[in-house]
Coordinates of N, CA and C in Angstrom, one line a residue:
X1116 N 12.5 -12.2 8.6 CA 13.0 -12.0 10.0 C 12.3 -10.9 10.7
X1117 N 12.2 -9.7 10.0 CA 11.5 -8.6 10.6 C 10.0 -8.8 10.8
X1118 N 9.4 -9.5 9.8 CA 8.0 -9.8 10.0 C 7.8 -10.6 11.2
X1119 N 8.7 -11.5 11.6 CA 8.5 -12.3 12.8 C 8.6 -11.5 14.0
X1120 N 9.6 -10.5 14.0 CA 9.7 -9.6 15.1 C 8.5 -8.8 15.3
X1121 N 8.0 -8.2 14.2 CA 6.8 -7.4 14.3 C 5.6 -8.2 14.8
X1122 N 5.4 -9.5 14.3 CA 4.3 -10.3 14.8 C 4.4 -10.6 16.3
X1123 N 5.7 -10.8 16.8 CA 5.8 -11.1 18.2 C 5.5 -9.8 19.1
X1124 N 5.9 -8.7 18.5 CA 5.5 -7.4 19.2 C 4.0 -7.3 19.3
X1125 N 3.4 -7.6 18.2 CA 1.9 -7.4 18.1 C 1.2 -8.3 19.1
X1126 N 1.8 -9.5 19.3 CA 1.1 -10.5 20.2 C 1.2 -10.0 21.7
X1127 N 2.2 -9.1 22.0 CA 2.3 -8.7 23.3 C 1.5 -7.4 23.6
X1128 N 0.8 -6.9 22.6 CA 0.0 -5.7 22.7 C -1.2 -5.9 23.6
X1129 N -1.4 -4.9 24.5 CA -2.6 -4.9 25.3 C -3.8 -4.9 24.5
X1130 N -4.8 -5.7 24.8 CA -6.1 -5.7 24.1 C -7.3 -5.3 24.9
X1131 N -7.0 -4.5 25.9 CA -8.1 -4.1 26.8 C -9.1 -3.2 26.0
X1132 N -10.4 -3.2 26.4 CA -11.4 -2.5 25.7 C -11.4 -1.0 26.1
X1133 N -12.4 -0.3 25.7 CA -12.4 1.1 26.0 C -12.0 1.9 24.8
X1134 N -12.2 3.2 24.9 CA -12.0 4.1 23.8 C -10.5 4.2 23.6
X1135 N -10.1 4.1 22.3 CA -8.6 4.2 22.0 C -8.2 5.6 22.1
X1136 N -7.0 5.8 22.8 CA -6.4 7.1 22.9 C -4.9 7.0 22.6
X1137 N -4.5 7.3 21.4 CA -3.1 7.1 21.0 C -2.3 8.3 21.4
X1138 N -1.1 8.0 21.8 CA -0.1 9.0 22.1 C 0.9 9.0 20.9
X1139 N 0.7 9.9 20.0 CA 1.5 9.9 18.8 C 2.7 10.7 19.0
X1140 N 3.9 10.2 18.8 CA 5.1 10.9 18.9 C 5.3 11.4 20.3
X1141 N 5.3 10.5 21.4 CA 5.6 11.0 22.7 C 7.0 11.5 22.8
X1142 N 7.1 12.7 23.3 CA 8.4 13.4 23.5 C 9.0 13.8 22.1
X1143 N 9.0 13.0 21.1 CA 9.5 13.4 19.8 C 8.5 14.1 19.0
X1144 N 7.2 14.0 19.3 CA 6.2 14.5 18.4 C 6.2 16.0 18.2
X1145 N 6.5 16.7 19.3 CA 6.5 18.2 19.2 C 7.6 18.6 18.2
X1146 N 8.8 18.0 18.2 CA 9.8 18.4 17.3 C 9.4 18.0 15.9
X1147 N 8.7 16.9 15.7 CA 8.4 16.5 14.4 C 7.3 17.3 13.8
X1148 N 6.2 17.5 14.5 CA 5.0 18.1 14.0 C 5.2 19.6 13.9
X1149 N 6.0 20.2 14.7 CA 6.2 21.7 14.7 C 6.9 22.1 13.4
X1150 N 7.8 21.3 12.9 CA 8.5 21.7 11.7 C 7.8 21.1 10.5
X1151 N 7.1 20.0 10.6 CA 6.4 19.3 9.5 C 7.3 19.2 8.3
X1152 N 8.4 18.6 8.5 CA 9.4 18.3 7.4 C 10.0 19.6 7.0
X1153 N 10.0 20.7 7.7 CA 10.5 21.9 7.3 C 12.0 21.8 7.2
X1154 N 12.6 22.4 6.2 CA 14.1 22.4 6.0 C 14.7 23.7 6.3
X1155 N 13.8 24.6 6.8 CA 14.3 25.9 7.2 C 14.5 26.0 8.7
X1156 N 15.4 27.0 9.1 CA 15.6 27.2 10.5 C 14.8 28.2 11.1
X1157 N 14.0 27.9 12.1 CA 13.1 28.9 12.8 C 13.9 29.7 13.7
X1158 N 13.6 31.1 13.8 CA 14.3 31.9 14.7 C 13.9 31.5 16.1
X1159 N 14.8 31.4 17.1 CA 14.5 31.0 18.4 C 14.7 32.2 19.4
X1160 N 14.0 32.2 20.4 CA 14.0 33.3 21.4 C 15.0 33.0 22.5
X1161 N 15.9 33.9 22.8 CA 16.8 33.7 23.9 C 16.1 33.7 25.2
X1162 N 16.5 32.8 26.1 CA 15.8 32.6 27.4 C 15.9 33.9 28.3
X1163 N 17.0 34.7 28.0 CA 17.2 35.9 28.8 C 16.6 37.2 28.2
X1164 N 16.0 37.1 27.0 CA 15.5 38.2 26.4 C 14.0 38.3 26.6
X1165 N 13.4 39.3 27.0 CA 11.9 39.4 27.2 C 11.2 39.4 25.9
X1166 N 10.1 38.8 25.9 CA 9.3 38.6 24.6 C 8.6 39.9 24.3
X1167 N 8.6 40.3 23.0 CA 7.7 41.4 22.7 C 6.3 40.9 22.5
X1168 N 5.3 41.8 22.3 CA 3.9 41.3 22.2 C 3.8 40.3 21.1
X1169 N 4.4 40.5 19.9 CA 4.3 39.5 18.8 C 4.8 38.2 19.2
X1170 N 6.0 38.2 19.9 CA 6.6 37.0 20.3 C 5.7 36.3 21.4
X1171 N 5.1 37.0 22.3 CA 4.3 36.4 23.3 C 3.1 35.7 22.6
X1172 N 2.5 36.4 21.6 CA 1.4 35.7 20.9 C 1.8 34.4 20.3
X1173 N 3.0 34.5 19.6 CA 3.5 33.3 19.0 C 3.8 32.2 20.0
X1174 N 4.4 32.6 21.1 CA 4.7 31.6 22.1 C 3.5 31.0 22.7
X1175 N 2.5 31.8 23.0 CA 1.2 31.3 23.5 C 0.6 30.3 22.6
X1176 N 0.6 30.7 21.3 CA 0.0 29.8 20.3 C 0.7 28.5 20.2
X1177 N 2.1 28.6 20.3 CA 2.9 27.4 20.2 C 2.6 26.5 21.4
X1178 N 2.6 27.1 22.6 CA 2.3 26.3 23.8 C 1.0 25.7 23.8
X1179 N 0.0 26.4 23.3 CA -1.4 25.8 23.2 C -1.4 24.6 22.3
X1180 N -0.7 24.7 21.1 CA -0.6 23.6 20.2 C 0.1 22.4 20.8
X1181 N 1.2 22.6 21.5 CA 1.9 21.5 22.1 C 1.1 20.8 23.1
X1182 N 0.4 21.6 23.9 CA -0.4 21.1 25.0 C -1.5 20.2 24.4
X1183 N -2.2 20.7 23.4 CA -3.3 19.9 22.8 C -2.7 18.7 22.1
X1184 N -1.5 18.8 21.5 CA -1.0 17.7 20.8 C -0.6 16.6 21.8
X1185 N -0.1 17.0 22.9 CA 0.3 16.0 23.9 C -0.9 15.3 24.5
X1186 N -2.1 15.9 24.4 CA -3.2 15.3 25.1 C -3.9 14.2 24.3
X1187 N -3.6 14.2 23.0 CA -4.4 13.2 22.2 C -3.8 13.0 20.8
X1188 N -4.6 12.6 19.9 CA -4.1 12.3 18.6 C -4.0 13.6 17.8
X1189 N -3.1 13.6 16.8 CA -2.9 14.7 15.9 C -4.1 14.8 15.0
X1190 N -4.7 16.0 14.9 CA -5.9 16.1 14.0 C -5.5 15.7 12.6
X1191 N -6.4 15.0 11.9 CA -6.1 14.5 10.6 C -5.7 15.7 9.6
X1192 N -6.3 16.9 9.8 CA -5.9 17.9 8.9 C -4.5 18.4 9.1
X1193 N -3.9 18.2 10.3 CA -2.6 18.5 10.6 C -1.6 17.6 10.0
X1194 N -2.0 16.3 9.7 CA -1.1 15.3 9.2 C -1.2 15.1 7.7
X1195 N -2.2 15.7 7.1 CA -2.5 15.4 5.7 C -1.9 16.4 4.7
X1196 N -1.0 17.2 5.0 CA -0.4 18.1 4.0 C 1.1 18.1 4.1
X1197 N 1.8 17.0 4.0 CA 3.2 17.0 4.1 C 4.0 17.8 3.1
X1198 N 3.3 18.2 2.0 CA 3.9 19.0 0.9 C 3.7 20.5 1.0
X1199 N 3.2 20.9 2.2 CA 2.8 22.3 2.4 C 4.0 23.3 2.2
X1200 N 5.2 22.8 2.5 CA 6.4 23.6 2.4 C 6.7 24.1 1.0
X1201 N 6.4 23.3 0.0 CA 6.6 23.6 -1.4 C 5.2 23.8 -2.1
X1202 N 5.0 25.0 -2.5 CA 3.7 25.3 -3.1 C 3.9 26.1 -4.5
X1203 N 2.9 26.2 -5.2 CA 3.0 26.9 -6.5 C 4.0 26.4 -7.4
X1204 N 4.9 27.3 -7.9 CA 5.8 27.0 -8.9 C 6.9 26.0 -8.4
X1205 N 7.3 26.1 -7.2 CA 8.3 25.2 -6.6 C 7.7 23.7 -6.6
X1206 N 6.5 23.6 -6.2 CA 5.9 22.2 -6.2 C 5.8 21.7 -7.6
X1207 N 5.4 22.5 -8.6 CA 5.3 22.1 -10.0 C 6.7 21.6 -10.5
X1208 N 7.7 22.4 -10.1 CA 9.1 22.0 -10.6 C 9.5 20.7 -10.0
X1209 N 9.3 20.5 -8.7 CA 9.7 19.3 -8.1 C 8.9 18.1 -8.6
X1210 N 7.6 18.2 -8.8 CA 6.8 17.2 -9.4 C 7.3 16.8 -10.8
X1211 N 7.6 17.8 -11.6 CA 8.1 17.5 -13.0 C 9.5 16.9 -12.9
X1212 N 10.3 17.3 -12.0 CA 11.7 16.8 -11.9 C 11.7 15.3 -11.6
X1213 N 10.7 14.8 -10.9 CA 10.7 13.3 -10.6 C 10.8 12.5 -11.9
X1214 N 10.2 13.0 -13.0 CA 10.2 12.3 -14.2 C 11.5 12.3 -14.9
X1215 N 12.5 13.0 -14.4 CA 13.8 13.1 -15.0 C 14.9 12.4 -14.1
X1216 N 14.4 11.8 -13.0 CA 15.4 11.2 -12.1 C 16.0 10.0 -12.7
X1217 N 15.3 9.2 -13.4 CA 15.9 8.0 -13.9 C 17.0 8.3 -14.9
X1218 N 16.9 9.4 -15.6 CA 17.9 9.7 -16.6 C 19.0 10.6 -16.0
X1219 N 18.7 11.5 -15.1 CA 19.7 12.4 -14.5 C 20.0 12.2 -13.1
X1220 N 19.3 11.3 -12.4 CA 19.5 11.1 -11.0 C 18.9 12.1 -10.1
X1221 N 19.1 12.0 -8.8 CA 18.5 13.0 -7.9 C 19.5 14.2 -7.9
X1222 N 19.4 15.1 -8.8 CA 20.4 16.1 -9.1 C 19.8 17.4 -9.5
X1223 N 20.6 18.5 -9.5 CA 20.2 19.8 -9.9 C 19.8 19.8 -11.4
X1224 N 20.5 18.9 -12.1 CA 20.2 18.8 -13.6 C 18.8 18.3 -13.8
X1225 N 18.3 17.4 -13.0 CA 17.0 16.9 -13.1 C 16.0 18.0 -12.7
X1226 N 16.3 18.8 -11.8 CA 15.4 19.9 -11.4 C 15.4 21.0 -12.5
X1227 N 16.5 21.2 -13.1 CA 16.5 22.2 -14.2 C 15.6 21.6 -15.4
X1228 N 15.7 20.4 -15.7 CA 14.9 19.7 -16.7 C 13.4 19.8 -16.3
X1229 N 13.1 19.6 -15.0 CA 11.8 19.7 -14.5 C 11.2 21.1 -14.7
X1230 N 12.0 22.1 -14.4 CA 11.6 23.5 -14.5 C 11.2 23.8 -16.0
X1231 N 12.1 23.3 -16.9 CA 11.8 23.6 -18.3 C 10.5 22.9 -18.8
X1232 N 10.3 21.6 -18.3 CA 9.1 20.9 -18.6 C 7.9 21.6 -18.1
X1233 N 8.0 22.2 -16.9 CA 6.8 22.9 -16.3 C 6.7 24.3 -16.9
X1234 N 7.5 24.7 -17.8 CA 7.4 26.0 -18.4 C 7.8 27.2 -17.4
X1235 N 8.8 26.9 -16.5 CA 9.2 27.8 -15.5 C 10.7 28.0 -15.7
X1236 N 11.2 29.3 -15.5 CA 12.6 29.6 -15.7 C 13.5 28.7 -14.8
X1237 N 14.5 28.1 -15.4 CA 15.4 27.2 -14.6 C 16.0 27.9 -13.4
X1238 N 16.0 29.3 -13.4 CA 16.6 30.0 -12.3 C 15.9 29.8 -11.0
X1239 N 14.7 29.2 -11.0 CA 13.9 28.9 -9.8 C 14.6 27.8 -9.0
X1240 N 15.5 27.1 -9.6 CA 16.2 26.0 -8.9 C 17.1 26.6 -7.8
X1241 N 17.5 27.9 -8.0 CA 18.3 28.6 -7.0 C 17.6 28.9 -5.8
X1242 N 16.2 28.8 -5.8 CA 15.4 29.1 -4.6 C 15.4 27.9 -3.6
X1243 N 15.9 26.8 -4.0 CA 16.0 25.6 -3.2 C 17.4 25.6 -2.5
X1244 N 17.4 25.8 -1.2 CA 18.7 25.9 -0.5 C 19.6 24.6 -0.7
X1245 N 19.0 23.5 -0.7 CA 19.7 22.2 -0.7 C 19.5 21.4 -2.0
X1246 N 18.8 22.0 -2.9 CA 18.6 21.4 -4.3 C 18.2 20.0 -4.3
X1247 N 19.2 19.1 -4.6 CA 18.9 17.6 -4.7 C 18.2 17.1 -3.5
X1248 N 18.6 17.6 -2.3 CA 18.0 17.1 -1.1 C 16.5 17.5 -1.1
X1249 N 16.1 18.6 -1.6 CA 14.7 19.1 -1.7 C 14.0 18.1 -2.6
X1250 N 14.6 17.6 -3.6 CA 13.9 16.7 -4.5 C 13.6 15.4 -3.9
X1251 N 14.6 14.8 -3.2 CA 14.4 13.6 -2.4 C 13.4 13.7 -1.4
X1252 N 13.4 14.8 -0.6 CA 12.5 15.0 0.5 C 11.0 15.2 -0.1
X1253 N 10.9 15.9 -1.2 CA 9.6 16.1 -1.8 C 9.0 14.7 -2.2
X1254 N 9.9 13.8 -2.8 CA 9.4 12.5 -3.1 C 9.0 11.7 -1.9
X1255 N 9.7 11.8 -0.8 CA 9.4 11.1 0.4 C 8.0 11.6 1.0
X1256 N 7.9 13.0 0.9 CA 6.6 13.5 1.4 C 5.4 13.1 0.5
X1257 N 5.7 13.1 -0.8 CA 4.6 12.6 -1.7 C 4.2 11.2 -1.5
X1258 N 5.2 10.3 -1.2 CA 4.9 8.9 -0.9 C 4.1 8.8 0.4
X1259 N 4.5 9.7 1.4 CA 3.7 9.6 2.7 C 2.3 10.1 2.5
X1260 N 2.1 11.1 1.7 CA 0.7 11.6 1.4 C -0.1 10.5 0.7
X1261 N 0.5 9.8 -0.2 CA -0.2 8.7 -0.9 C -0.5 7.6 0.0
X1262 N 0.4 7.3 0.9 CA 0.1 6.2 1.9 C -1.0 6.6 2.9
X1263 N -1.0 7.9 3.3 CA -2.1 8.4 4.2 C -3.4 8.3 3.5
X1264 N -3.4 8.7 2.2 CA -4.7 8.6 1.4 C -5.2 7.1 1.4
X1265 N -4.2 6.2 1.2 CA -4.6 4.8 1.1 C -5.1 4.3 2.5
X1266 N -4.5 4.7 3.5 CA -5.0 4.4 4.9 C -6.4 4.9 5.1
X1267 N -6.6 6.2 4.8 CA -7.9 6.8 5.0 C -9.0 6.2 4.2
X1268 N -8.7 5.6 3.1 CA -9.7 4.9 2.3 C -10.3 3.7 3.1
X1269 N -9.4 3.1 3.9 CA -9.9 2.0 4.8 C -10.4 0.7 4.2
X1270 N -10.6 0.7 2.9 CA -11.2 -0.5 2.3 C -10.3 -1.7 2.3
X1271 N -9.0 -1.5 2.1 CA -8.1 -2.6 2.0 C -7.7 -3.2 3.4
X1272 N -7.8 -2.4 4.4 CA -7.3 -2.8 5.7 C -8.3 -3.3 6.7
X1273 N -9.6 -3.0 6.5 CA -10.5 -3.3 7.6 C -10.7 -4.7 8.0
X1274 N -10.5 -5.6 7.1 CA -10.6 -7.1 7.4 C -9.3 -7.8 7.7
X1275 N -8.2 -7.0 7.9 CA -6.9 -7.6 8.1 C -6.5 -7.5 9.6
X1276 N -5.8 -8.5 10.1 CA -5.2 -8.4 11.4 C -4.0 -7.4 11.4
X1277 N -3.6 -6.9 12.5 CA -2.5 -5.9 12.6 C -1.3 -6.2 11.8
X1278 N -0.8 -7.5 11.9 CA 0.5 -7.8 11.2 C 0.3 -7.8 9.7
X1279 N -0.9 -8.2 9.2 CA -1.2 -8.2 7.8 C -1.3 -6.7 7.3
X1280 N -1.9 -5.8 8.1 CA -2.0 -4.4 7.8 C -0.6 -3.8 7.6
X1281 N 0.3 -4.2 8.5 CA 1.7 -3.7 8.4 C 2.4 -4.2 7.2
X1282 N 2.2 -5.5 6.9 CA 2.8 -6.1 5.7 C 2.3 -5.4 4.5
X1283 N 1.0 -5.2 4.4 CA 0.4 -4.6 3.2 C 0.9 -3.1 3.0
X1284 N 0.9 -2.4 4.1 CA 1.3 -1.0 3.9 C 2.8 -0.8 3.6
X1285 N 3.7 -1.6 4.2 CA 5.1 -1.6 3.9 C 5.3 -2.0 2.4
X1286 N 4.6 -3.0 2.0 CA 4.7 -3.4 0.6 C 4.3 -2.3 -0.3
X1287 N 3.2 -1.6 0.0 CA 2.7 -0.5 -0.8 C 3.7 0.6 -0.9
X1288 N 4.3 0.9 0.3 CA 5.3 2.0 0.3 C 6.5 1.6 -0.5
X1289 N 7.0 0.4 -0.4 CA 8.1 0.0 -1.2 C 7.8 0.0 -2.7
X1290 N 6.6 -0.3 -3.1 CA 6.2 -0.3 -4.5 C 6.3 1.1 -5.1
X1291 N 6.1 2.2 -4.2 CA 6.3 3.5 -4.7 C 7.7 3.8 -5.1
X1292 N 8.6 3.2 -4.4 CA 10.1 3.5 -4.6 C 10.6 2.6 -5.7
X1293 N 10.0 1.5 -6.0 CA 10.6 0.6 -6.9 C 10.9 1.1 -8.3
X1294 N 10.1 2.0 -8.8 CA 10.5 2.6 -10.2 C 11.9 3.4 -10.1
X1295 N 12.3 3.8 -8.9 CA 13.5 4.6 -8.8 C 14.6 3.7 -8.2
X1296 N 14.5 2.4 -8.2 CA 15.4 1.6 -7.5 C 16.9 1.7 -8.0
X1297 N 17.0 2.0 -9.3 CA 18.4 2.1 -9.8 C 19.1 3.3 -9.3
X1298 N 18.3 4.3 -8.9 CA 18.9 5.6 -8.5 C 18.8 5.8 -6.9
X1299 N 18.3 4.8 -6.3 CA 18.0 4.9 -4.8 C 19.3 5.0 -4.0
X1300 N 20.4 4.3 -4.4 CA 21.6 4.5 -3.6 C 22.0 6.0 -3.5
X1301 N 21.8 6.7 -4.6 CA 22.1 8.1 -4.5 C 21.2 8.9 -3.5
X1302 N 19.9 8.5 -3.5 CA 19.0 9.1 -2.6 C 19.4 8.9 -1.2
X1303 N 19.8 7.6 -0.9 CA 20.2 7.3 0.5 C 21.4 8.1 0.9
X1304 N 22.3 8.3 0.0 CA 23.5 9.1 0.2 C 23.2 10.5 0.5
X1305 N 22.3 11.1 -0.2 CA 21.8 12.4 0.0 C 21.2 12.6 1.4
X1306 N 20.3 11.6 1.7 CA 19.6 11.6 3.0 C 20.6 11.5 4.2
X1307 N 21.7 10.8 4.0 CA 22.7 10.6 5.1 C 23.6 11.8 5.3
X1308 N 23.6 12.8 4.4 CA 24.4 14.0 4.5 C 24.0 14.7 5.8
X1309 N 25.0 15.2 6.6 CA 24.7 15.9 7.9 C 23.7 17.0 7.8
X1310 N 23.6 17.7 6.7 CA 22.6 18.8 6.5 C 21.2 18.3 6.3
X1311 N 21.1 17.0 5.9 CA 19.8 16.4 5.5 C 19.3 15.4 6.5
X1312 N 20.1 14.9 7.3 CA 19.8 13.7 8.1 C 18.6 14.0 9.1
X1313 N 18.5 15.2 9.6 CA 17.4 15.6 10.5 C 16.1 15.5 9.8
X1314 N 15.9 16.0 8.6 CA 14.7 15.9 7.9 C 14.4 14.5 7.5
X1315 N 15.4 13.8 7.1 CA 15.2 12.4 6.7 C 14.7 11.6 7.9
X1316 N 15.2 11.8 9.1 CA 14.8 11.1 10.3 C 13.3 11.4 10.6
X1317 N 13.0 12.7 10.5 CA 11.6 13.1 10.8 C 10.6 12.4 9.8
X1318 N 11.0 12.3 8.5 CA 10.1 11.7 7.5 C 10.0 10.2 7.8
X1319 N 11.0 9.5 8.2 CA 10.9 8.1 8.5 C 10.1 7.9 9.8
X1320 N 10.3 8.7 10.8 CA 9.5 8.6 12.0 C 8.0 8.7 11.7
X1321 N 7.6 9.7 10.8 CA 6.3 9.9 10.4 C 5.7 8.7 9.7
X1322 N 6.6 8.1 8.8 CA 6.2 6.9 8.1 C 5.8 5.7 9.0
X1323 N 6.7 5.4 9.9 CA 6.5 4.2 10.7 C 5.3 4.5 11.7
X1324 N 5.2 5.7 12.1 CA 4.1 6.0 13.0 C 2.7 5.9 12.3
X1325 N 2.7 6.3 11.1 CA 1.4 6.2 10.3 C 1.1 4.7 10.1
X1326 N 2.1 3.9 9.9 CA 1.8 2.4 9.7 C 1.3 1.8 10.9
X1327 N 2.0 2.1 12.1 CA 1.6 1.5 13.3 C 0.2 2.0 13.7
X1328 N -0.1 3.3 13.5 CA -1.4 3.8 13.8 C -2.5 3.1 13.0
X1329 N -2.2 2.9 11.7 CA -3.1 2.1 10.9 C -3.3 0.7 11.3
X1330 N -2.3 0.1 11.9 CA -2.4 -1.2 12.4 C -3.2 -1.3 13.7
X1331 N -3.6 -0.2 14.3 CA -4.3 -0.2 15.5 C -3.5 -0.2 16.8
X1332 N -2.2 0.3 16.7 CA -1.3 0.2 17.8 C -1.8 1.2 18.9
X1333 N -1.7 0.7 20.2 CA -2.1 1.5 21.3 C -0.9 1.6 22.3
X1334 N 0.3 1.3 21.9 CA 1.4 1.3 22.8 C 1.8 2.7 23.3
X1335 N 2.4 2.7 24.5 CA 2.9 3.9 25.0 C 4.2 3.6 25.8
X1336 N 5.0 4.6 26.1 CA 6.2 4.4 26.9 C 7.3 3.6 26.0
X1337 N 8.0 2.7 26.7 CA 9.1 2.1 26.0 C 8.6 1.2 24.8
X1338 N 7.5 0.6 25.0 CA 6.9 -0.3 23.9 C 6.7 0.6 22.6
X1339 N 6.3 1.8 22.8 CA 6.1 2.7 21.6 C 7.4 2.8 20.8
X1340 N 8.5 3.1 21.6 CA 9.8 3.3 20.9 C 10.3 2.0 20.3
X1341 N 10.1 0.9 21.0 CA 10.6 -0.4 20.5 C 10.0 -0.8 19.2
X1342 N 8.6 -0.6 19.1 CA 7.9 -1.0 17.9 C 8.3 -0.2 16.7
X1343 N 8.5 1.1 16.9 CA 8.8 2.0 15.8 C 10.3 1.9 15.4
X1344 N 11.1 1.5 16.4 CA 12.5 1.3 16.1 C 12.7 0.0 15.2
X1345 N 11.9 -1.0 15.6 CA 12.0 -2.3 14.8 C 11.5 -2.1 13.4
X1346 N 10.3 -1.4 13.3 CA 9.7 -1.2 11.9 C 10.6 -0.2 11.1
X1347 N 11.1 0.8 11.8 CA 11.9 1.8 11.1 C 13.2 1.1 10.5
X1348 N 13.8 0.3 11.4 CA 15.0 -0.4 10.9 C 14.7 -1.4 9.8
X1349 N 13.5 -2.1 9.9 CA 13.2 -3.0 8.8 C 12.9 -2.3 7.5
X1350 N 12.2 -1.2 7.5 CA 11.9 -0.5 6.3 C 13.2 0.1 5.7
X1351 N 14.1 0.6 6.5 CA 15.3 1.2 6.0 C 16.2 0.1 5.4
X1352 N 16.3 -1.1 6.1 CA 17.0 -2.2 5.5 C 16.5 -2.7 4.2
X1353 N 15.1 -2.7 4.1 CA 14.5 -3.1 2.9 C 14.9 -2.1 1.7
X1354 N 14.9 -0.8 2.0 CA 15.4 0.1 1.0 C 16.8 -0.1 0.6
X1355 N 17.7 -0.3 1.6 CA 19.1 -0.5 1.3 C 19.4 -1.8 0.5
X1356 N 18.7 -2.9 1.0 CA 18.9 -4.1 0.3 C 18.4 -4.0 -1.2
X1357 N 17.2 -3.5 -1.3 CA 16.6 -3.3 -2.6 C 17.5 -2.5 -3.5
X1358 N 18.1 -1.4 -3.0 CA 18.9 -0.5 -3.8 C 20.1 -1.3 -4.3
X1359 N 20.6 -2.2 -3.5 CA 21.8 -3.0 -3.9 C 21.5 -4.1 -4.9
X1360 N 20.2 -4.5 -4.9 CA 19.8 -5.6 -5.8 C 19.7 -5.1 -7.3
X1361 N 19.3 -3.8 -7.5 CA 19.2 -3.3 -8.8 C 18.2 -4.2 -9.7
X1362 N 17.2 -4.7 -9.0 CA 16.3 -5.6 -9.7 C 15.0 -4.9 -10.3
X1363 N 14.2 -5.7 -10.9 CA 12.9 -5.2 -11.4 C 12.0 -4.8 -10.2
X1364 N 10.9 -4.1 -10.5 CA 9.9 -3.8 -9.5 C 9.4 -5.0 -8.7
X1365 N 9.1 -6.0 -9.5 CA 8.5 -7.2 -8.8 C 9.6 -7.9 -7.9
X1366 N 10.8 -8.0 -8.4 CA 11.9 -8.6 -7.7 C 12.2 -7.8 -6.4
X1367 N 12.2 -6.5 -6.6 CA 12.5 -5.6 -5.4 C 11.5 -5.8 -4.3
X1368 N 10.2 -5.7 -4.7 CA 9.2 -5.8 -3.7 C 9.1 -7.2 -3.1
X1369 N 9.1 -8.2 -4.0 CA 8.9 -9.6 -3.6 C 9.9 -10.1 -2.7
X1370 N 11.2 -9.8 -2.9 CA 12.3 -10.3 -2.1 C 12.5 -9.5 -0.8
X1371 N 12.4 -8.2 -0.9 CA 12.7 -7.3 0.2 C 11.7 -7.4 1.3
X1372 N 10.4 -7.5 0.9 CA 9.3 -7.5 1.9 C 9.3 -8.7 2.7
X1373 N 10.0 -9.8 2.3 CA 10.0 -11.0 3.1 C 11.1 -11.0 4.2
X1374 N 12.0 -10.0 4.1 CA 13.1 -10.0 5.1 C 12.7 -9.4 6.4

């Protein structure tokens, strides 16, 4: 059903010539790219308090970035490091923890096991404010990075029409999740928690935008939102349905991607 909707949307896309100029994340993009999946709260300046020199510099830099972002596409180097928030030992712990998810779930226990496997003191788990949410978000960021790498290679997509590109990329993205299908209901529950829903939303917006961008989408205005809402809803439904099936990797991908 969702493939039909996507195909119909693609058929209405303007096909005029000229140099492509994408508006990535109109209105929403500043909020998404400024935090880059950050789960920390940035200090904000009161509108009635004068800026000190350091604040002025920061404000000027921020304004400059937002202006350049609104004028065109996000530079590739700005989009290709979704895991920048976790570096060094934290990243090693999270990466190792993923290998314990099937046994211990998306949990603090899995993170402790990951820390031990990485040869790091389990006390490092205390440095993650939201613990299991950090593990789920790290996995989502890792999947996005791998998807971007696949898109950048360009080899598999260059001879496909837009709807085929979307199908292939969504299928590839779901295949990343398939090994964790038995534990994915827990991940969805963690993402839906009020403290985590903002980051979860940003990650999903980035995912669907990358897919539409790879499909050659040039939409703007209302059409931009409609396309991403449809694809975002389809991918989320695919995850939810697949999580309820509890099937093998092949069954998960094969059945869900057709919906």
